[in-house]
Amino acid sequence: MSEIDAGTLLPSPQMKEDALAGDVTQIHRGQAYAEEGDTFEIDDEVFEVDDVTERTLGDLTDEDARAEGARDLDHYKQILEHAHDSFEWDDESEIVRHRFEQR
């Protein structure tokens, strides 16, 4: 367990704001950027990573999308396509879910 920089998991100021508001409680990334038990701070509020799980894009659900601040899975896909120039959704693409909660 260690303290990590919030920007390691949450790459934009908006995501950090949404985590503080409780609207973002997880993020999927292309690789593991934290381990269970790691902590990070946003505006003096401490968050703890409580789950790190390997998945595929095809595993994602509307619930996952909402936990990342999107309306639903289709909206989540649009966000990814906008954020990554050459992104193409492939259900088999491996990703890592990082769930966290405010302490």
mmCIF file of C-alpha atoms in Angstrom:
data_model
loop_
_atom_site.group_PDB
_atom_site.id
_atom_site.type_symbol
_atom_site.label_atom_id
_atom_site.label_comp_id
_atom_site.label_asym_id
_atom_site.label_seq_id
_atom_site.Cartn_x
_atom_site.Cartn_y
_atom_site.Cartn_z
ATOM 1 C CA MET A 1 0.000 0.000 0.000
ATOM 2 C CA SER A 2 1.294 3.391 -0.905
ATOM 3 C CA GLU A 3 0.159 6.912 -1.612
ATOM 4 C CA ILE A 4 -0.133 7.680 -5.321
ATOM 5 C CA ASP A 5 -0.705 10.905 -7.204
ATOM 6 C CA ALA A 6 -4.402 11.400 -8.015
ATOM 7 C CA GLY A 7 -3.453 12.270 -11.597
ATOM 8 C CA THR A 8 -2.080 8.780 -12.057
ATOM 9 C CA LEU A 9 -5.615 7.365 -11.909
ATOM 10 C CA LEU A 10 -7.758 10.359 -12.776
ATOM 11 C CA PRO A 11 -6.152 12.040 -15.783
ATOM 12 C CA SER A 12 -8.332 15.169 -15.973
ATOM 13 C CA PRO A 13 -9.405 17.923 -13.589
ATOM 14 C CA GLN A 14 -13.054 17.113 -14.380
ATOM 15 C CA MET A 15 -12.622 13.501 -13.265
ATOM 16 C CA LYS A 16 -11.072 14.689 -10.006
ATOM 17 C CA GLU A 17 -14.005 17.053 -9.420
ATOM 18 C CA ASP A 18 -16.451 14.262 -10.202
ATOM 19 C CA ALA A 19 -14.670 11.931 -7.754
ATOM 20 C CA LEU A 20 -14.920 14.574 -5.033
ATOM 21 C CA ALA A 21 -18.639 14.918 -5.754
ATOM 22 C CA GLY A 22 -19.073 11.125 -5.583
ATOM 23 C CA ASP A 23 -20.074 10.881 -9.242
ATOM 24 C CA VAL A 24 -16.947 8.905 -10.238
ATOM 25 C CA THR A 25 -16.084 5.872 -8.106
ATOM 26 C CA GLN A 26 -13.978 3.869 -10.556
ATOM 27 C CA ILE A 27 -11.923 4.170 -13.701
ATOM 28 C CA HIS A 28 -10.769 1.652 -16.274
ATOM 29 C CA ARG A 29 -7.276 2.059 -17.678
ATOM 30 C CA GLY A 30 -5.143 0.076 -20.102
ATOM 31 C CA GLN A 31 -2.954 -1.230 -17.286
ATOM 32 C CA ALA A 32 -2.824 -1.273 -13.501
ATOM 33 C CA TYR A 33 -1.860 2.118 -12.098
ATOM 34 C CA ALA A 34 -2.536 1.240 -8.453
ATOM 35 C CA GLU A 35 -2.881 -1.674 -6.075
ATOM 36 C CA GLU A 36 -5.675 -2.400 -3.633
ATOM 37 C CA GLY A 37 -5.066 -0.356 -0.498
ATOM 38 C CA ASP A 38 -3.247 2.492 -2.270
ATOM 39 C CA THR A 39 -4.476 5.970 -1.382
ATOM 40 C CA PHE A 40 -4.573 9.329 -3.119
ATOM 41 C CA GLU A 41 -5.723 12.831 -2.204
ATOM 42 C CA ILE A 42 -7.861 15.392 -3.975
ATOM 43 C CA ASP A 43 -8.216 18.751 -2.201
ATOM 44 C CA ASP A 44 -7.173 17.205 1.131
ATOM 45 C CA GLU A 45 -9.793 14.433 0.820
ATOM 46 C CA VAL A 46 -8.338 10.918 0.994
ATOM 47 C CA PHE A 47 -9.494 8.146 -1.323
ATOM 48 C CA GLU A 48 -8.579 4.474 -1.076
ATOM 49 C CA VAL A 49 -8.365 2.049 -3.985
ATOM 50 C CA ASP A 50 -10.436 -0.933 -2.853
ATOM 51 C CA ASP A 51 -10.478 -3.066 -6.007
ATOM 52 C CA VAL A 52 -8.156 -3.588 -8.964
ATOM 53 C CA THR A 53 -9.531 -6.111 -11.460
ATOM 54 C CA GLU A 54 -8.454 -7.185 -14.953
ATOM 55 C CA ARG A 55 -11.374 -7.125 -17.410
ATOM 56 C CA THR A 56 -12.138 -6.599 -21.079
ATOM 57 C CA LEU A 57 -14.083 -3.804 -22.737
ATOM 58 C CA GLY A 58 -16.789 -6.366 -23.460
ATOM 59 C CA ASP A 59 -17.285 -6.842 -19.699
ATOM 60 C CA LEU A 60 -18.382 -3.233 -19.209
ATOM 61 C CA THR A 61 -21.996 -2.465 -18.351
ATOM 62 C CA ASP A 62 -24.166 0.623 -18.034
ATOM 63 C CA GLU A 63 -23.465 0.457 -14.283
ATOM 64 C CA ASP A 64 -19.719 0.625 -14.953
ATOM 65 C CA ALA A 65 -20.230 3.583 -17.265
ATOM 66 C CA ARG A 66 -22.267 5.453 -14.644
ATOM 67 C CA ALA A 67 -19.563 4.764 -12.021
ATOM 68 C CA GLU A 68 -17.163 6.588 -14.368
ATOM 69 C CA GLY A 69 -19.461 9.568 -14.803
ATOM 70 C CA ALA A 70 -21.163 8.642 -18.089
ATOM 71 C CA ARG A 71 -24.930 8.338 -18.637
ATOM 72 C CA ASP A 72 -24.677 4.813 -20.015
ATOM 73 C CA LEU A 73 -22.341 2.531 -21.956
ATOM 74 C CA ASP A 74 -22.999 4.216 -25.307
ATOM 75 C CA HIS A 75 -22.113 7.591 -23.788
ATOM 76 C CA TYR A 76 -18.986 6.039 -22.245
ATOM 77 C CA LYS A 77 -17.914 4.765 -25.673
ATOM 78 C CA GLN A 78 -18.396 8.264 -27.129
ATOM 79 C CA ILE A 79 -16.246 9.755 -24.343
ATOM 80 C CA LEU A 80 -13.436 7.281 -25.091
ATOM 81 C CA GLU A 81 -13.620 7.946 -28.823
ATOM 82 C CA HIS A 82 -13.407 11.693 -28.160
ATOM 83 C CA ALA A 83 -10.515 11.376 -25.677
ATOM 84 C CA HIS A 84 -8.364 9.022 -27.773
ATOM 85 C CA ASP A 85 -7.770 9.918 -31.424
ATOM 86 C CA SER A 86 -7.327 6.404 -32.775
ATOM 87 C CA PHE A 87 -9.592 4.565 -30.339
ATOM 88 C CA GLU A 88 -11.710 1.701 -31.657
ATOM 89 C CA TRP A 89 -13.930 -0.304 -29.328
ATOM 90 C CA ASP A 90 -12.906 -3.972 -29.264
ATOM 91 C CA ASP A 91 -14.782 -6.189 -26.790
ATOM 92 C CA GLU A 92 -11.613 -8.278 -26.357
ATOM 93 C CA SER A 93 -9.338 -5.361 -25.402
ATOM 94 C CA GLU A 94 -7.875 -5.915 -21.947
ATOM 95 C CA ILE A 95 -8.359 -3.188 -19.355
ATOM 96 C CA VAL A 96 -8.012 -2.799 -15.593
ATOM 97 C CA ARG A 97 -10.765 -1.488 -13.318
ATOM 98 C CA HIS A 98 -9.685 0.641 -10.370
ATOM 99 C CA ARG A 99 -12.474 1.151 -7.829
ATOM 100 C CA PHE A 100 -12.015 3.660 -5.045
ATOM 101 C CA GLU A 101 -13.918 5.276 -2.220
ATOM 102 C CA GLN A 102 -13.536 8.392 -0.158
ATOM 103 C CA ARG A 103 -12.394 7.724 3.401
#
